[in-house]
Tab-separated table of C-alpha atoms in Angstrom:
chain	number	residue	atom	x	y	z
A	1	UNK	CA	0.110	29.536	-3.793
A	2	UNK	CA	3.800	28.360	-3.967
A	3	UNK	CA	5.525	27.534	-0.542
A	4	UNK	CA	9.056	25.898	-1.034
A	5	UNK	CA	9.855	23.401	1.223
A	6	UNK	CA	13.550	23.037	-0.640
A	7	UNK	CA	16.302	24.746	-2.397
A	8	UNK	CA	18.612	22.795	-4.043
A	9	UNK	CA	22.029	24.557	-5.785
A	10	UNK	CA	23.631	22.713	-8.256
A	11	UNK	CA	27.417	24.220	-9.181
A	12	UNK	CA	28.405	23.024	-12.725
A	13	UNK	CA	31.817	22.894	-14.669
A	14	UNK	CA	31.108	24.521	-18.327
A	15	UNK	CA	33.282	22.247	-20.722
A	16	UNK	CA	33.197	25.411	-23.635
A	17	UNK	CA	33.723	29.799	-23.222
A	18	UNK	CA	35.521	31.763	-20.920
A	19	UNK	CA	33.217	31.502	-17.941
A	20	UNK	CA	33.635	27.783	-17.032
A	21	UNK	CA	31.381	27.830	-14.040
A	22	UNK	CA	27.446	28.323	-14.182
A	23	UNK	CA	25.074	28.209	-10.570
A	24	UNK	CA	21.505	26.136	-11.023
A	25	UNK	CA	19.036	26.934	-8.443
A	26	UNK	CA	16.087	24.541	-8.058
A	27	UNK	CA	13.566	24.916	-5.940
A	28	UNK	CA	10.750	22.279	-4.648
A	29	UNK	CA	7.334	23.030	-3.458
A	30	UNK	CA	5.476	20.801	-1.167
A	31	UNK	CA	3.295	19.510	-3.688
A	32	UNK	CA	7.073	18.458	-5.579
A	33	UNK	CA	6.737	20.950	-8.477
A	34	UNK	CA	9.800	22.239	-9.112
A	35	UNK	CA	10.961	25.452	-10.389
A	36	UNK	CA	14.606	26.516	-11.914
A	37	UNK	CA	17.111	29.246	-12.021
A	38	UNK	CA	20.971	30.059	-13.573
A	39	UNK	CA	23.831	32.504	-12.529
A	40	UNK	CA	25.603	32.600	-15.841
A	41	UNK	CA	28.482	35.014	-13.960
A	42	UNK	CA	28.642	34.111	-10.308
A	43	UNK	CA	30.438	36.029	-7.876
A	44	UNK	CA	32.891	34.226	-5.351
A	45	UNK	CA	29.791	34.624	-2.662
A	46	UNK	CA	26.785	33.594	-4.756
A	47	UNK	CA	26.971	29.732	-3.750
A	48	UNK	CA	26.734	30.545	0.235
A	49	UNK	CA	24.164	33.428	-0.179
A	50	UNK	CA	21.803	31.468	-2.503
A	51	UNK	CA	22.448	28.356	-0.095
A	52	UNK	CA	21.967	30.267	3.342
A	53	UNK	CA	20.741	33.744	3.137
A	54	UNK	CA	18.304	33.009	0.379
A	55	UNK	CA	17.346	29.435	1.765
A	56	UNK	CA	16.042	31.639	4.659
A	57	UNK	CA	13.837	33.672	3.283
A	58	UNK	CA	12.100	31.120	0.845
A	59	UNK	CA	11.782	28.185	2.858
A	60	UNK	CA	8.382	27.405	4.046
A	61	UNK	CA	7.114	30.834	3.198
A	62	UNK	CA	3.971	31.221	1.048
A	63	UNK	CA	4.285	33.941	-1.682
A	64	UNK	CA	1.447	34.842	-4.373
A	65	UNK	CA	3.427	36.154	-7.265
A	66	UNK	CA	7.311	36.180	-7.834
A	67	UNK	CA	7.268	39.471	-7.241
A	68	UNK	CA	6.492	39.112	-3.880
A	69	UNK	CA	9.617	37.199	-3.051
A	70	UNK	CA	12.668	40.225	-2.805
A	71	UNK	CA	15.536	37.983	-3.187
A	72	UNK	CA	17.849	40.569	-5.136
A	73	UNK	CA	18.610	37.500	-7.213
A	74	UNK	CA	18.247	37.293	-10.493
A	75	UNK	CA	18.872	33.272	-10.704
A	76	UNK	CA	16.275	32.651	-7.498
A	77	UNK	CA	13.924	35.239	-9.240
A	78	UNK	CA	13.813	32.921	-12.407
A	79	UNK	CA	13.461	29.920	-10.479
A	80	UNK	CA	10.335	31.899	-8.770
A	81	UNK	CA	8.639	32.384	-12.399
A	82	UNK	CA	9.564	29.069	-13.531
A	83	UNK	CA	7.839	27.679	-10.413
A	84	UNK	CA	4.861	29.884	-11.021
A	85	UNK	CA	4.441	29.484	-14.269
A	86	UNK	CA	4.643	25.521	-14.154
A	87	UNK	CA	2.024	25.775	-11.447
A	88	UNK	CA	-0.272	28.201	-13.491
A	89	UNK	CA	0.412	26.295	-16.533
A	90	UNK	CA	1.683	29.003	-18.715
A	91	UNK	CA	4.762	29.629	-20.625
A	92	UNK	CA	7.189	32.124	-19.280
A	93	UNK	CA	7.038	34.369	-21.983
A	94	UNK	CA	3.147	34.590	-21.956
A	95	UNK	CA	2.921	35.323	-18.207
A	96	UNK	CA	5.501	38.889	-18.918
A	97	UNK	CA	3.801	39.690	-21.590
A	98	UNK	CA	5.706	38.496	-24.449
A	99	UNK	CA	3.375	38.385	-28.136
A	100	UNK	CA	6.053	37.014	-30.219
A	101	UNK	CA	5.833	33.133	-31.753
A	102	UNK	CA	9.359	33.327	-33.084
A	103	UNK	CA	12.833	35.675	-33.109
A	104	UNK	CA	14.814	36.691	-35.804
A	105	UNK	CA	18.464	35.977	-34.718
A	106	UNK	CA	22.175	37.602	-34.579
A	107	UNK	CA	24.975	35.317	-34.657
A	108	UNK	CA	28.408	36.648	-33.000
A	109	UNK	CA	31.813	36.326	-34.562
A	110	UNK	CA	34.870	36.259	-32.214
A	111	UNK	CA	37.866	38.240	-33.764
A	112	UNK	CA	39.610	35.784	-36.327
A	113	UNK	CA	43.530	35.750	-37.356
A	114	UNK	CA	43.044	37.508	-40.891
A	115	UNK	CA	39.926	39.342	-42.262
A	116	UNK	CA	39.804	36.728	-44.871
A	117	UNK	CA	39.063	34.132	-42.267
A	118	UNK	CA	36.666	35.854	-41.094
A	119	UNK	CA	35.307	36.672	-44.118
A	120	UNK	CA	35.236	32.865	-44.921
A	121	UNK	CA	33.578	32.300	-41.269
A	122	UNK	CA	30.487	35.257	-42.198
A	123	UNK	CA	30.177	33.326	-45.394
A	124	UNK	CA	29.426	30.136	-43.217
A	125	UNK	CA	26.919	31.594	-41.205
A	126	UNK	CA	25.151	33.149	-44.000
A	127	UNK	CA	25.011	30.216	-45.661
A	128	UNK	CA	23.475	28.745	-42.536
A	129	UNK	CA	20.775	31.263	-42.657
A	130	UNK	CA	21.526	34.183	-40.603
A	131	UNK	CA	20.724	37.924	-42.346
A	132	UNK	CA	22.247	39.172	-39.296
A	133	UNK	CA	25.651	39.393	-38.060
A	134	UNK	CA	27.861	40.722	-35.213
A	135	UNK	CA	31.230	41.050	-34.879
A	136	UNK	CA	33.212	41.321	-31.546
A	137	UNK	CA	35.593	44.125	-32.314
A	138	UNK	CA	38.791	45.890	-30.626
A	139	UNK	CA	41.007	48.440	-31.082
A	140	UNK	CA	43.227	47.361	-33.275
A	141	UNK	CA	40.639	44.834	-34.787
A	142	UNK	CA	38.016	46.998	-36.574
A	143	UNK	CA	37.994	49.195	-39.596
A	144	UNK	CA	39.955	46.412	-41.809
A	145	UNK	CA	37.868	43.183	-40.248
A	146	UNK	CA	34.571	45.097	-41.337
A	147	UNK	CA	35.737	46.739	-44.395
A	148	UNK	CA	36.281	43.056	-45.675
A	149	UNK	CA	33.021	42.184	-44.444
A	150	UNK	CA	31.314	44.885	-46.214
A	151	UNK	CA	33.073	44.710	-49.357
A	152	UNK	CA	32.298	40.428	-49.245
A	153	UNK	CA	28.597	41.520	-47.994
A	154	UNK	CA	27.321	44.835	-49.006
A	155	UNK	CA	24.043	43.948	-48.200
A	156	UNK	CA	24.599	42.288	-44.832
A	157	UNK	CA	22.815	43.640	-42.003
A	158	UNK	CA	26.064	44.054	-40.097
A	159	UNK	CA	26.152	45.260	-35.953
A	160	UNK	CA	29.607	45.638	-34.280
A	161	UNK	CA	30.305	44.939	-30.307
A	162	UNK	CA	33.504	46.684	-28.770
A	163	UNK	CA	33.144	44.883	-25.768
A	164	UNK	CA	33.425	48.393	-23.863
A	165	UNK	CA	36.830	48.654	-24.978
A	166	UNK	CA	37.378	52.034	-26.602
A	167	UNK	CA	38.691	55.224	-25.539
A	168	UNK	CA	38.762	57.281	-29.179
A	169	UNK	CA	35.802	58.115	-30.982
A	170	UNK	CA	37.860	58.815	-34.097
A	171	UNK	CA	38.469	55.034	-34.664
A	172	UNK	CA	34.265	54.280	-34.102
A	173	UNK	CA	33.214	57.050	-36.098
A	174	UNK	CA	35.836	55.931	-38.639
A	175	UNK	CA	33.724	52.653	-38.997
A	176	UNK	CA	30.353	54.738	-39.541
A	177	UNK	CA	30.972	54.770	-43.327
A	178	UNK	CA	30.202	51.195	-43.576
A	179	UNK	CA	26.908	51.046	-43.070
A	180	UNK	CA	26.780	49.371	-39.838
A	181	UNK	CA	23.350	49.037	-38.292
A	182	UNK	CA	24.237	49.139	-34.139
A	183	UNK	CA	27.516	50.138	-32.356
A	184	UNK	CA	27.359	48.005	-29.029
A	185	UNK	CA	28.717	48.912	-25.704
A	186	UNK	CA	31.494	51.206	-27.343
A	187	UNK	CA	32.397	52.605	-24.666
A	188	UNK	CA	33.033	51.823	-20.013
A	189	UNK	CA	29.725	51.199	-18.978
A	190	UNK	CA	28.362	53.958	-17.534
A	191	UNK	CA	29.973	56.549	-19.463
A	192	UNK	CA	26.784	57.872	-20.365
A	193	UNK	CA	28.469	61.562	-22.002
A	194	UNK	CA	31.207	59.646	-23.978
A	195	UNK	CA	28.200	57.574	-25.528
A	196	UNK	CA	26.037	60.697	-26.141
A	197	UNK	CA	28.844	62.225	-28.037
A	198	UNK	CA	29.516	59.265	-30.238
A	199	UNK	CA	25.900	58.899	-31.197
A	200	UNK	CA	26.063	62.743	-32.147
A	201	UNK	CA	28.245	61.606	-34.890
A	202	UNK	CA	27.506	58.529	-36.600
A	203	UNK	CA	24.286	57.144	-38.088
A	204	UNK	CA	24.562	53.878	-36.795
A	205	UNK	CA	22.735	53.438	-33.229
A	206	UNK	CA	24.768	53.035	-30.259
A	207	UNK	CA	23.619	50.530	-27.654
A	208	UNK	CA	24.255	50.405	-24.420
A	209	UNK	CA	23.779	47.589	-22.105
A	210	UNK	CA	22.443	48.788	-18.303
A	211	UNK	CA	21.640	46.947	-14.892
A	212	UNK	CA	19.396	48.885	-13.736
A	213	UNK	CA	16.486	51.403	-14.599
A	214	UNK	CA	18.432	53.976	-13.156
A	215	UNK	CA	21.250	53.278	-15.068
A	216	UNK	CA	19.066	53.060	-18.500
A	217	UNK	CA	17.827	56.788	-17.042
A	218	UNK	CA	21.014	58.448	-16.928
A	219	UNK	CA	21.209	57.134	-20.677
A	220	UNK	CA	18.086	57.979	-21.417
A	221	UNK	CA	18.134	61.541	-20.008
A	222	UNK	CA	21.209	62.650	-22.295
A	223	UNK	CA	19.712	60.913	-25.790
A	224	UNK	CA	23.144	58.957	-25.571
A	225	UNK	CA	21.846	55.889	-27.397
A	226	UNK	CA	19.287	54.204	-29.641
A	227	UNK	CA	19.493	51.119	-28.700
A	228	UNK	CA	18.958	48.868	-25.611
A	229	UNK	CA	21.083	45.959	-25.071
A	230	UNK	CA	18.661	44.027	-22.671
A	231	UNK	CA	20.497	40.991	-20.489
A	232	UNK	CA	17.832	39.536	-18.498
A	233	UNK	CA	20.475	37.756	-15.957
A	234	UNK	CA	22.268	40.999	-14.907
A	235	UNK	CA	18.886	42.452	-13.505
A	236	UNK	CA	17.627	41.197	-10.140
A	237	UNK	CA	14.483	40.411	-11.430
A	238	UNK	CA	12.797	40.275	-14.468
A	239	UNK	CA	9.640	42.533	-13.295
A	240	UNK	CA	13.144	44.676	-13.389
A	241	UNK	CA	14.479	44.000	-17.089
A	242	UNK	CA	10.273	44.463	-18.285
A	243	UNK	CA	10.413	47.786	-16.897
A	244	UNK	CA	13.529	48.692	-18.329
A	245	UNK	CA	12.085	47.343	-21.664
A	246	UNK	CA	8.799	49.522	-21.204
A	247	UNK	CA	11.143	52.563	-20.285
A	248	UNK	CA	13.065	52.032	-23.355
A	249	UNK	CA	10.173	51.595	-25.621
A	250	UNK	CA	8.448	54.459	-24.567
A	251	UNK	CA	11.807	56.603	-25.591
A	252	UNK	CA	11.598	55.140	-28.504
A	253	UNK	CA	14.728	52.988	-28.074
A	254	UNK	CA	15.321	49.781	-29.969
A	255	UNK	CA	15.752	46.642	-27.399
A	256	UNK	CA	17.838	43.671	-28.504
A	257	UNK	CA	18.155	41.277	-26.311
A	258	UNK	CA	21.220	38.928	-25.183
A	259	UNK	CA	22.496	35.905	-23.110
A	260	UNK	CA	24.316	32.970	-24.772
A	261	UNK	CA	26.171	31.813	-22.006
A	262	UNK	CA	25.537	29.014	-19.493
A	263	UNK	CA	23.613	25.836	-19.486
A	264	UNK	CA	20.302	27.222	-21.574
A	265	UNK	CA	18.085	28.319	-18.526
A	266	UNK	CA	19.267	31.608	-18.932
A	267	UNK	CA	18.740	31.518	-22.367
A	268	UNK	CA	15.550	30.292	-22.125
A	269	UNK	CA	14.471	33.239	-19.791
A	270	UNK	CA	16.450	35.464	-22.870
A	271	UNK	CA	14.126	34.187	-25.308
A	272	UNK	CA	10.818	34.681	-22.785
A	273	UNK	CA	11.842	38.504	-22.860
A	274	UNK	CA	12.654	38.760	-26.412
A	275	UNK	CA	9.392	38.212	-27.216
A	276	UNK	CA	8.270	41.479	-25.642
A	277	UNK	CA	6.440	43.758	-28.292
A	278	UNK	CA	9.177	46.356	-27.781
A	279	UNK	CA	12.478	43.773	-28.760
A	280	UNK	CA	12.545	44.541	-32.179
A	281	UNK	CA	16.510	44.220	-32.970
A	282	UNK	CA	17.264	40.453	-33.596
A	283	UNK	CA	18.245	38.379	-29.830
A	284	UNK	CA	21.518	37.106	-28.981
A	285	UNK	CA	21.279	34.054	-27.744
A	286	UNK	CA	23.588	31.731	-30.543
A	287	UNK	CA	26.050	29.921	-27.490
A	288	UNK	CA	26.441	27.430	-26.367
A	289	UNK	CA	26.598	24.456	-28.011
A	290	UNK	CA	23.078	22.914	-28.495
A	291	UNK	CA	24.330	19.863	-26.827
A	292	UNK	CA	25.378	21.517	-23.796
A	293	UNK	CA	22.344	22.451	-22.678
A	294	UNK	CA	20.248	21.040	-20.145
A	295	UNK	CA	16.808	22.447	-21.476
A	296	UNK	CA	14.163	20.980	-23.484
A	297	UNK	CA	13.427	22.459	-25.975
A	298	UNK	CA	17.244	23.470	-26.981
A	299	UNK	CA	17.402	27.294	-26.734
A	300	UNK	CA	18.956	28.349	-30.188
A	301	UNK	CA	18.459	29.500	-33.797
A	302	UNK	CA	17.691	27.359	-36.810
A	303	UNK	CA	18.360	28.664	-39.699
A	304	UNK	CA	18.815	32.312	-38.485
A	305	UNK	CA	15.202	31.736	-36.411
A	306	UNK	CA	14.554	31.252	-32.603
A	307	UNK	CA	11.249	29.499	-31.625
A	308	UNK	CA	9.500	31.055	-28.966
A	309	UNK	CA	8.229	27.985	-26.262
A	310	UNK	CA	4.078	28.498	-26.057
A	311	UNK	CA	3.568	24.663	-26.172
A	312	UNK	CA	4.906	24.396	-22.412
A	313	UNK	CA	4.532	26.095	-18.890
A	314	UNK	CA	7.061	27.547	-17.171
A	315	UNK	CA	10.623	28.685	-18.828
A	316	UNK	CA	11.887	25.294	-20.208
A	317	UNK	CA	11.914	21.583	-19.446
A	318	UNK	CA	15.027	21.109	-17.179
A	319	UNK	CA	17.326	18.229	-16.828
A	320	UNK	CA	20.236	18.038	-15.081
A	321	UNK	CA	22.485	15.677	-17.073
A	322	UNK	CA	25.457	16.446	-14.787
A	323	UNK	CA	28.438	14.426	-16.169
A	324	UNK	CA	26.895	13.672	-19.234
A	325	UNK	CA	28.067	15.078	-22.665
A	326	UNK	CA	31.050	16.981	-20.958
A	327	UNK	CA	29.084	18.448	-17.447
A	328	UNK	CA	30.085	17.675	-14.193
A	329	UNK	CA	28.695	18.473	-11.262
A	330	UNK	CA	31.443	19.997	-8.672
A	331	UNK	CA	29.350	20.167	-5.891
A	332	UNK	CA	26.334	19.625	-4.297
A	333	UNK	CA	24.710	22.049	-2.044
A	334	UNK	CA	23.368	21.088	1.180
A	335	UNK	CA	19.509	20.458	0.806
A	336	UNK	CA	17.454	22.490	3.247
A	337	UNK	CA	14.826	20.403	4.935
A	338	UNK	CA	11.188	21.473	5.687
């Protein structure tokens, strides 16, 4: 039975992407196993919850199961299971149920200046091995980017992202004739009637990406997408994203999942739910650079394939090589005695 005796909170400068700041939780039980968490998107008052209001309510209590610890935070949450699982012995994925060995992969293609560069950049990554490719769209920067792609790549299994950015089904449903196989996140998020009447009209399924299971109802209720677009991180647990994958399933939904960003503990818990029976679009999780990350194994796709850790307990084999290969650690939080 775990009982933390210290919580540690590590704040660390990103040296790649937009979001240059990433939260690492680690927590220490009295026998020194350690367990580990990430914020990939912290909020200005994540570092002084996690340090006081969460330090609180883990330290020195004994807890059976991670479920039994209602933090409301998905980084402390994955720190839990990783702490579980390492004392269990068991690899992440195994103990939520996950069956896959191995993921087929997406890779995602920022907009580019000209379609023929990114033409040139698709060719890349299908050289590389992907059979799978997304493209970050926005208005503006979408029928002619993925006619080109087409045309280059008839075959191409080819998704599109619009970053929640449209208003105007007409240009979406303009981009329906070339055979893409998901429309992601369209639309705002939780515009649950504006989705519903865009997947009325095209063939291509519409995903939607939720927070909640009550969110992922509303969706659900109004057959106003096909596809779930599961982030592990943006739940407060992930008992929470499971049942929003079992939900899903049961609907009949497609689940792909996603998280590239951070320093690959978040990625790592990706992966762990990817390998859920129901996940059956290819994961997202091609960022950040492999040599960024402070997990072992590195979290990414070879050759258009993600390896599923069963070798290992817990989510991943942490280090924190703060200041090395462009990280540097900020700040240190204060360490919270027994």
């Amino acid at each position: 039975m775990p009982r933390v005796r210290e919580l540690e909170v590590f704040r660390v400068v990103l040296p790649f992407g937009r979001r240059s700041e990433t939260l690492l939780v680690k927590l220490t039980d009295h026998g020194g196993m350690t367990g580990w968490g990430e914020a990939t998107s912290p909020q200005p008052k994540t570092w002084s919850r996690l340090e006081e209001t969460l330090a609180a309510l883990l330290i020195g209590v004994d807890w059976e199961h991670p479920d039994a610890v209602p933090s409301g935070d998905s980084a402390v949450d994955m720190a839990c299971w990783d702490l579980w699982t390492r004392m269990r012995g068991v690899p992440l994925a195994e103990a939520i149920g996950g069956t896959r060995t191995s993921l087929i992969a997406t890779v995602r293609l920022t907009p580019d200046p000209s379609p023929e560069s990114l033409v040139s950049r698709v060719n890349q990554q299908v050289c590389a091995g992907y059979g799978h490719v997304t493209l970050d769209i926005r208005p503006g920067w979408d029928v002619e980017p993925v006619r080109a792609v087409r045309q280059a790549y008839p075959a191409l299994t080819l998704a599109v992202d619009c970053g929640n950015a449209y208003t105007d089904l007409g240009q979406l449903v303009a981009l329906d004739s070339y055979g893409l196989e998901v429309i992601e996140r369209p639309f705002a998020a939780g515009d649950a009637y504006a989705h519903a009447a865009l997947q009325d009209q095209v063939a291509a399924s519409v995903a939607v990406e939720v927070a909640s299971t009550a969110e992922l109802d509303d969706y659900l209720t109004l057959r106003a997408a096909r596809v779930l677009l599961l982030r592990p991180a943006a739940f407060p647990s992930l008992t929470e994203a499971r049942r929003a994958h079992d939900r899903a399933a049961a609907a009949g939904w497609d689940i792909q999942c996603t998280g590239g960003q951070g320093a690959g503990l978040a990625r790592a818990a990706t992966v762990a739910v990817a390998s859920l029976p129901g996940c059956t679009l290819p994961c997202d999780v091609t960022q950040p650079p492999r040599q960024n990350q402070i997990v072992t194994p590195i979290v990414g796709a070879n050759a258009g394939v993600v390896a599923v850790p069963l070798t290992q307990s817990g989510a991943a084999t942490t280090s924190t090589r703060c200041g090395c290969g462009g990280w540097s650690r900020s700040r240190f939080a204060r360490k919270v005695p027994t």
